[in-house]
Amino acid sequence: MASGRLDLDGNLIKPMTICMIGAGGFIGSHLCEKLMAETPHKVLAVDVYSDKITHLLEPSGGVSSPSVDRIQFHRLNIKNDSRLEGLIKMADLTINLAAICTPADYNTRPLETIYSNFIDALPVVKYCSENGKRLIHFSTCEIYGKTIGSFLPKDSPLRQDPAYYVLKEDESPCIFGPIEKQRWSYACAKQLIERLIYAEGAENGLEFTIVRPFNWIGPRMDFIPGIDGPSEGVPRVLACFSNNLLRREPLKLVDGGQSQRTFVYIKDAIEAVLLMIENPSRANGQIFNVGNPNNEVTVRQLAEMMTQVYSMVSGESPLDTPTIDVSSKEFYGDGYDDSDKRIPDMTIINRQLGWNPKTSLWDLLESTLTYQHRTYAEAIKKTTSKSTAC
Ligand code: NAD
């Protein structure tokens, strides 16, 4: 196992204990895998679910076996469990990933969204601050809201000027819609917890790092409705489109799929998080955008590329009508709104950690859709044949 590993300044990295809250989710599962495979660190994995990390917790099989004694699962809900403080005290570093973070919830379950992203994170910040423990907190690129450029006239040449759309951690404003657009409940709760953490740093010396992920995608993201999640559930865009492709249904494009997004491969992004974990003197006190500005597409283009890649991976020809348009009201309900465009500025993460994303959108979709096909195609066929037999 990795010993004698050096940080970016040439110092020996000491093994540490990490309390990872939300370790059973998409990002947490990849981070646990990375820590077990490539580092000597221990993980106290906190979550209400463990399905995505069972391969690391079981004593048999593959990559998992050397990790078993370095990862411990604690099934607890941070809303109401007194064991939380003890776990934070036992660790050198706490990473908080726990959140409700699917857009379909922001306007339909705004109270739970606000509680989960702000109120439930408060004790984590407090225990870290009071016990002198380092905190890496997961925020979101949604906290930038809309770009300044989106308020310019449609034909303004300034819309092409990066100064009006590139999102910078230390300069860009956070621009949200009105309160009745409840979509912004998530972004606003994340913004307030960022401000609180920043203030704990300024007033009480909390050592913190804030991560703003820009659409990290890859295997194990969310669920496929009716297979490993509720039939009526609406996961994030990657799983929604995967579900449509697996079921041979047209992909639903909300409001024409005109929003622009940048997508980064989860494995590239996890490299950035590992650099933060192991280089505290470069990461403390920083807010980092983590995304891939080279992988920008409209959601419509994403749907088209996923259709092409899935056809290659599955050997099935695409449908004659691969996409259909739906309104945001029909798809998400009242109170939905959206950011137009999200391009991360990479200056700070480049300067502090020398990190750059590597994987192209085509390549990351190829490995992700290969995983989706291998994991779900048979199960979907079975449920479809059952329902036709009834
Ligand atoms: P995820 O939903 O897959 O993982 C979150 C995990 O937290 C889940 O396993 C959930 O069970 C757990 N959790 C939630 N509330 C909990 C509670 N009260 N007690 C214990 N566990 C709880 O989401 P993810 O994609 O892994 O995202 C992790 C973090 O990164 C979130 O804070 C999210 O807002 C942020 N983020 C992610 C992305 C992305 O691209 N994936 C983008 C922006 C922000």
Coordinates of C-alpha atoms and ligand atoms in Angstrom, one line a residue:
M1 CA 0.0 0.0 0.0
A2 CA 1.1 3.5 -0.8
S3 CA 3.8 4.5 1.7
G4 CA 6.3 7.3 1.5
R5 CA 3.9 9.4 -0.6
L6 CA 4.8 13.1 -0.9
D7 CA 2.5 16.2 -1.1
L8 CA 2.9 18.9 -3.7
D9 CA 5.6 20.6 -1.6
G10 CA 7.7 17.4 -1.2
N11 CA 6.6 16.7 2.4
L12 CA 5.7 13.2 3.6
I13 CA 1.9 12.6 3.7
K14 CA 1.0 11.2 7.1
P15 CA -1.9 8.7 7.3
M16 CA -5.1 10.4 8.5
T17 CA -8.6 9.5 9.7
I18 CA -11.3 11.0 7.7
C19 CA -15.0 11.3 8.8
M20 CA -16.8 11.3 5.5
I21 CA -20.5 12.3 5.8
G22 CA -22.6 11.2 2.8
A23 CA -20.0 8.5 2.0
G24 CA -22.6 6.2 0.6
G25 CA -23.6 8.6 -2.3
F26 CA -22.2 9.1 -5.8
I27 CA -19.2 11.2 -5.0
G28 CA -18.6 9.6 -1.6
S29 CA -18.4 6.1 -3.1
H30 CA -15.8 7.1 -5.6
L31 CA -13.8 9.0 -3.0
C32 CA -13.9 6.0 -0.7
E33 CA -12.7 3.8 -3.5
K34 CA -9.8 6.1 -4.3
L35 CA -8.8 6.5 -0.7
M36 CA -8.8 2.7 -0.2
A37 CA -7.0 1.9 -3.4
E38 CA -4.3 4.5 -3.4
T39 CA -3.7 5.9 0.1
P40 CA -3.2 4.6 3.7
H41 CA -5.9 6.8 5.1
K42 CA -8.8 5.5 7.3
V43 CA -12.4 6.4 6.6
L44 CA -15.3 6.7 9.0
A45 CA -18.1 6.5 6.4
V46 CA -21.3 8.1 7.6
D47 CA -24.6 7.7 5.7
V48 CA -28.1 6.3 5.8
Y49 CA -27.3 4.1 2.9
S50 CA -24.3 1.9 2.1
D51 CA -25.3 0.1 -1.2
K52 CA -22.8 2.0 -3.3
I53 CA -19.9 1.1 -1.0
T54 CA -20.7 -2.5 0.0
H55 CA -17.9 -3.7 -2.3
L56 CA -15.5 -1.9 0.0
L57 CA -17.0 -3.0 3.3
E58 CA -17.2 -6.7 2.6
P59 CA -14.2 -8.8 3.5
S60 CA -14.1 -10.7 0.2
G61 CA -13.2 -9.8 -3.3
G62 CA -11.2 -7.6 -5.6
V63 CA -9.9 -4.1 -4.8
S64 CA -11.9 -4.2 -1.6
S65 CA -10.0 -6.7 0.4
P66 CA -7.1 -4.6 1.6
S67 CA -9.4 -1.8 2.6
V68 CA -11.7 -3.6 5.0
D69 CA -9.9 -2.7 8.1
R70 CA -9.5 1.0 7.0
I71 CA -13.1 1.8 6.3
Q72 CA -15.9 1.6 8.9
F73 CA -19.5 2.2 8.1
H74 CA -21.7 4.2 10.5
R75 CA -25.3 4.1 9.6
L76 CA -26.7 7.4 11.0
N77 CA -28.8 10.3 10.0
I78 CA -26.9 13.5 10.8
K79 CA -30.3 15.3 11.5
N80 CA -30.7 13.6 14.9
D81 CA -27.8 11.4 16.0
S82 CA -25.6 12.3 19.0
R83 CA -22.8 10.0 17.7
L84 CA -21.9 12.6 15.1
E85 CA -19.7 14.8 17.3
G86 CA -17.8 11.7 18.6
L87 CA -17.0 10.7 15.0
I88 CA -15.8 14.2 14.1
K89 CA -13.6 14.2 17.2
M90 CA -12.0 10.9 16.3
A91 CA -11.1 12.2 12.8
D92 CA -8.4 14.6 11.6
L93 CA -10.6 15.8 8.8
T94 CA -14.3 15.9 8.1
I95 CA -15.7 15.9 4.6
N96 CA -19.4 16.8 4.3
L97 CA -21.2 15.5 1.2
A98 CA -24.6 14.9 2.7
A99 CA -27.4 16.8 1.0
I100 CA -30.6 16.7 -1.0
C101 CA -29.1 17.6 -4.4
T102 CA -31.5 16.6 -7.2
P103 CA -33.1 19.5 -9.1
A104 CA -36.5 17.8 -9.1
D105 CA -36.6 18.3 -5.3
Y106 CA -35.7 22.0 -5.1
N107 CA -39.1 23.4 -6.0
T108 CA -41.2 20.4 -4.9
R109 CA -39.6 19.7 -1.5
P110 CA -38.1 23.2 -0.8
L111 CA -38.3 22.8 3.0
E112 CA -36.4 19.5 3.1
T113 CA -34.0 21.0 0.6
I114 CA -33.2 24.0 2.8
Y115 CA -33.1 21.9 6.0
S116 CA -30.8 19.3 4.4
N117 CA -28.4 21.8 2.8
F118 CA -28.3 24.4 5.6
I119 CA -29.8 23.4 8.9
D120 CA -28.4 19.8 8.9
A121 CA -24.9 21.0 8.0
L122 CA -24.8 23.5 11.0
P123 CA -23.8 20.9 13.7
V124 CA -21.0 19.6 11.4
V125 CA -19.5 23.1 11.0
K126 CA -20.0 23.7 14.7
Y127 CA -18.3 20.5 15.9
C128 CA -15.4 21.0 13.5
S129 CA -14.9 24.6 14.7
E130 CA -15.2 23.8 18.4
N131 CA -12.9 20.8 18.2
G132 CA -10.3 22.4 16.0
K133 CA -10.9 20.0 13.1
R134 CA -10.4 20.6 9.4
L135 CA -13.5 20.6 7.2
I136 CA -14.0 20.1 3.5
H137 CA -17.5 21.1 2.6
F138 CA -19.3 20.3 -0.6
S139 CA -21.2 23.3 -2.0
T140 CA -22.3 23.6 -5.7
C141 CA -21.8 25.6 -8.9
E142 CA -25.5 26.4 -8.6
I143 CA -24.5 29.1 -6.1
Y144 CA -23.5 31.3 -9.0
G145 CA -27.1 31.2 -10.2
K146 CA -27.6 33.0 -13.5
T147 CA -24.8 34.6 -15.5
I148 CA -24.5 38.4 -15.8
G149 CA -24.6 37.9 -19.6
S150 CA -28.1 36.4 -19.4
F151 CA -29.5 39.8 -18.5
L152 CA -28.0 41.4 -21.6
P153 CA -30.2 41.9 -24.8
K154 CA -30.2 38.6 -26.8
D155 CA -28.2 40.2 -29.7
S156 CA -25.6 42.0 -27.5
P157 CA -22.0 41.1 -28.6
L158 CA -21.0 41.3 -24.9
R159 CA -22.8 37.9 -24.5
Q160 CA -19.7 36.4 -26.2
D161 CA -17.3 38.1 -23.8
P162 CA -16.1 35.6 -21.1
A163 CA -16.2 38.5 -18.6
Y164 CA -20.0 38.2 -18.7
Y165 CA -20.3 34.4 -18.2
V166 CA -17.1 32.7 -16.8
L167 CA -17.7 32.0 -13.1
K168 CA -14.9 33.0 -10.7
E169 CA -14.9 32.0 -7.1
D170 CA -13.6 35.3 -5.8
E171 CA -15.3 37.7 -8.2
S172 CA -18.6 36.5 -9.6
P173 CA -21.9 37.5 -7.9
C174 CA -24.6 34.9 -6.9
I175 CA -27.7 35.8 -9.0
F176 CA -30.9 34.0 -8.0
G177 CA -34.5 34.4 -9.2
P178 CA -37.4 35.6 -7.0
I179 CA -38.5 33.7 -3.9
E180 CA -41.5 32.2 -5.7
K181 CA -39.1 30.5 -8.0
Q182 CA -38.4 27.8 -5.4
R183 CA -35.8 26.2 -7.6
W184 CA -33.3 28.6 -5.9
S185 CA -33.9 27.2 -2.4
Y186 CA -31.0 24.8 -2.9
A187 CA -28.5 27.4 -4.2
C188 CA -29.5 29.9 -1.5
A189 CA -29.1 27.3 1.3
K190 CA -25.7 26.3 0.0
Q191 CA -24.7 29.9 -0.3
L192 CA -25.6 30.6 3.4
I193 CA -23.7 27.6 4.7
E194 CA -20.7 28.7 2.6
R195 CA -20.9 32.2 4.2
L196 CA -21.2 30.6 7.7
I197 CA -18.2 28.4 7.1
Y198 CA -16.2 31.4 5.7
A199 CA -17.2 33.4 8.8
E200 CA -16.2 30.5 11.1
G201 CA -12.8 30.7 9.4
A202 CA -12.5 34.4 9.7
E203 CA -13.8 34.8 13.3
N204 CA -12.9 31.4 15.0
G205 CA -10.0 30.1 12.8
L206 CA -11.9 27.1 11.3
E207 CA -9.6 25.4 8.7
F208 CA -12.0 24.9 5.8
T209 CA -12.1 24.2 2.1
I210 CA -15.2 24.7 0.0
V211 CA -15.7 22.6 -3.2
R212 CA -18.1 23.8 -5.9
P213 CA -18.7 20.8 -8.2
F214 CA -19.7 21.6 -11.8
N215 CA -21.7 18.6 -13.0
W216 CA -19.5 15.7 -12.0
I217 CA -20.8 12.6 -13.7
G218 CA -20.0 8.9 -14.0
P219 CA -21.0 5.4 -12.9
R220 CA -23.2 5.1 -9.7
M221 CA -24.8 8.5 -10.2
D222 CA -28.3 8.5 -8.7
F223 CA -30.6 5.7 -9.6
I224 CA -32.7 4.2 -12.5
P225 CA -36.4 4.7 -11.6
G226 CA -38.2 1.4 -10.9
I227 CA -34.9 -0.5 -10.7
D228 CA -32.8 0.8 -7.8
G229 CA -34.9 3.8 -7.0
P230 CA -38.6 4.8 -6.9
S231 CA -40.6 4.5 -10.2
E232 CA -41.9 8.0 -9.8
G233 CA -38.4 9.5 -8.8
V234 CA -36.7 12.0 -11.1
P235 CA -32.9 11.7 -10.8
R236 CA -30.4 14.2 -12.3
V237 CA -30.0 14.6 -16.0
L238 CA -27.4 11.8 -16.6
A239 CA -29.6 9.1 -14.9
C240 CA -32.8 10.5 -16.5
F241 CA -31.3 10.2 -20.0
S242 CA -29.8 6.8 -19.2
N243 CA -33.2 5.6 -18.1
N244 CA -34.8 6.8 -21.4
L245 CA -32.0 5.1 -23.4
L246 CA -32.2 1.8 -21.5
R247 CA -36.0 1.7 -21.9
R248 CA -35.8 2.8 -25.6
E249 CA -37.9 6.0 -24.9
P250 CA -37.2 9.4 -26.4
L251 CA -35.1 11.7 -24.1
K252 CA -37.1 14.5 -22.6
L253 CA -35.6 17.9 -23.2
V254 CA -36.8 20.5 -20.7
D255 CA -37.6 23.9 -22.4
G256 CA -35.8 22.8 -25.6
G257 CA -32.6 21.7 -23.8
Q258 CA -31.1 25.1 -24.4
S259 CA -29.2 25.4 -21.0
Q260 CA -25.5 25.1 -21.4
R261 CA -23.5 22.9 -18.9
T262 CA -19.9 21.7 -18.5
F263 CA -19.5 18.0 -17.5
V264 CA -16.4 16.6 -15.8
Y265 CA -15.6 12.9 -15.3
I266 CA -16.0 11.8 -11.7
K267 CA -12.6 10.1 -11.7
D268 CA -10.9 13.4 -12.8
A269 CA -12.8 15.4 -10.1
I270 CA -11.9 12.9 -7.4
E271 CA -8.2 13.5 -8.2
A272 CA -8.8 17.2 -7.3
V273 CA -10.4 16.2 -4.0
L274 CA -7.5 14.0 -3.1
L275 CA -5.1 16.9 -3.7
M276 CA -7.2 19.0 -1.3
I277 CA -7.2 16.3 1.3
E278 CA -3.4 15.8 1.2
N279 CA -2.3 19.4 0.7
P280 CA -4.0 21.3 3.6
S281 CA -1.6 24.2 3.5
R282 CA -2.6 24.9 -0.2
A283 CA -6.3 24.1 0.2
N284 CA -7.3 25.6 3.6
G285 CA -9.2 28.9 3.4
Q286 CA -9.9 28.3 -0.4
I287 CA -13.1 27.9 -2.4
F288 CA -12.5 25.7 -5.5
N289 CA -14.5 25.4 -8.7
V290 CA -14.0 21.8 -9.9
G291 CA -15.2 21.3 -13.5
N292 CA -14.1 20.9 -17.0
P293 CA -14.6 24.1 -19.1
N294 CA -13.6 22.1 -22.3
N295 CA -16.6 19.8 -22.0
E296 CA -19.3 22.4 -22.6
V297 CA -22.6 21.4 -24.4
T298 CA -26.2 22.4 -24.4
V299 CA -28.4 19.8 -22.7
R300 CA -29.8 19.0 -26.2
Q301 CA -26.3 18.3 -27.5
L302 CA -25.7 16.1 -24.4
A303 CA -28.8 14.1 -25.3
E304 CA -27.6 13.7 -28.9
M305 CA -24.2 12.6 -27.8
M306 CA -25.6 10.2 -25.2
T307 CA -27.9 8.7 -27.9
Q308 CA -24.9 8.1 -30.3
V309 CA -22.7 6.7 -27.6
Y310 CA -25.4 4.4 -26.2
S311 CA -26.1 3.0 -29.6
M312 CA -22.4 2.2 -30.0
V313 CA -22.2 0.6 -26.5
S314 CA -25.4 -1.4 -26.7
G315 CA -25.4 -2.3 -30.4
E316 CA -29.1 -1.0 -30.6
S317 CA -29.9 1.5 -33.3
P318 CA -31.2 4.9 -32.1
L319 CA -35.0 5.6 -32.2
D320 CA -36.4 7.5 -35.2
T321 CA -37.4 10.3 -32.8
P322 CA -34.6 10.3 -30.2
T323 CA -35.7 13.4 -28.2
I324 CA -39.0 15.1 -27.3
D325 CA -39.5 18.6 -25.9
V326 CA -41.4 19.1 -22.6
S327 CA -42.0 22.3 -20.7
S328 CA -40.2 22.8 -17.3
K329 CA -43.7 23.3 -15.7
E330 CA -44.8 19.9 -17.0
F331 CA -41.5 18.2 -16.0
Y332 CA -40.5 19.9 -12.8
G333 CA -43.8 21.6 -11.7
D334 CA -44.3 25.2 -10.5
G335 CA -41.4 27.3 -9.3
Y336 CA -38.8 25.9 -11.6
D337 CA -36.1 28.2 -13.1
D338 CA -32.7 27.6 -14.5
S339 CA -29.2 28.9 -14.9
D340 CA -28.3 29.6 -18.6
K341 CA -24.7 28.7 -18.7
R342 CA -22.0 27.4 -16.3
I343 CA -18.3 27.7 -17.2
P344 CA -15.9 27.4 -14.3
D345 CA -12.8 29.6 -14.1
M346 CA -10.0 27.3 -13.2
T347 CA -7.3 29.8 -12.2
I348 CA -7.5 29.1 -8.4
I349 CA -7.4 25.3 -8.5
N350 CA -4.7 25.4 -11.1
R351 CA -2.6 27.8 -9.0
Q352 CA -3.1 26.1 -5.7
L353 CA -3.2 22.4 -6.6
G354 CA -1.9 22.3 -10.3
W355 CA -5.1 20.3 -11.1
N356 CA -6.6 20.0 -14.6
P357 CA -9.3 17.7 -15.9
K358 CA -8.3 15.2 -18.6
T359 CA -11.3 13.2 -19.9
S360 CA -13.3 14.4 -22.9
L361 CA -17.1 14.3 -22.9
W362 CA -17.2 11.5 -25.4
D363 CA -14.8 9.3 -23.4
L364 CA -16.6 9.9 -20.1
L365 CA -19.9 9.1 -21.7
E366 CA -18.5 6.0 -23.2
S367 CA -17.3 4.6 -19.9
T368 CA -20.4 5.7 -18.0
L369 CA -22.9 4.3 -20.5
T370 CA -21.0 1.1 -20.7
Y371 CA -21.5 0.8 -17.0
Q372 CA -25.2 1.7 -17.2
H373 CA -25.8 -0.8 -19.9
R374 CA -23.9 -3.6 -18.1
T375 CA -25.6 -2.8 -14.8
Y376 CA -29.2 -2.2 -15.8
A377 CA -30.1 -3.5 -19.3
E378 CA -31.0 -7.0 -18.1
A379 CA -33.0 -5.8 -15.1
I380 CA -35.0 -3.4 -17.4
K381 CA -35.7 -6.1 -19.9
K382 CA -37.1 -8.3 -17.1
T383 CA -39.4 -5.6 -15.7
T384 CA -40.6 -4.7 -19.2
S385 CA -41.4 -8.3 -20.1
K386 CA -43.2 -8.8 -16.7
S387 CA -45.4 -5.8 -17.3
T388 CA -46.2 -6.9 -20.9
A389 CA -47.1 -10.4 -19.6
C390 CA -49.5 -9.0 -17.0
Ligands
NAD1 P1 -25.7 11.9 -3.5 O1 -27.1 12.2 -3.3 O2 -25.3 10.8 -4.4 O3 -24.9 11.7 -2.1 C1 -25.3 12.4 -0.9 C2 -25.3 11.3 0.2 O4 -25.6 12.0 1.4 C3 -26.4 10.2 0.0 O5 -25.8 8.9 0.1 C4 -27.4 10.5 1.2 O6 -27.9 9.2 1.7 C5 -26.4 11.1 2.2 N1 -27.2 11.9 3.1 C6 -28.1 12.9 2.8 N2 -28.6 13.4 4.0 C7 -28.1 12.7 5.0 C8 -28.3 12.7 6.4 N3 -29.2 13.6 7.0 N4 -27.6 11.9 7.2 C9 -26.7 11.0 6.6 N5 -26.5 10.9 5.3 C10 -27.2 11.8 4.5 O7 -25.0 13.3 -4.1 P2 -23.5 13.5 -4.7 O8 -23.7 13.7 -6.2 O9 -22.6 12.5 -4.2 O10 -23.2 14.9 -4.1 C11 -22.5 15.1 -2.9 C12 -22.4 16.6 -2.6 O11 -21.8 17.3 -3.7 C13 -23.7 17.3 -2.2 O12 -23.5 18.2 -1.2 C14 -24.1 18.0 -3.5 O13 -24.9 19.1 -3.2 C15 -22.7 18.4 -4.0 N6 -22.8 18.6 -5.5 C16 -22.6 17.5 -6.3 C17 -22.7 17.7 -7.7 C18 -22.4 16.6 -8.7 O14 -22.1 17.0 -9.8 N7 -22.6 15.4 -8.4 C19 -22.9 19.0 -8.2 C20 -23.0 20.1 -7.3 C21 -23.0 19.8 -5.9

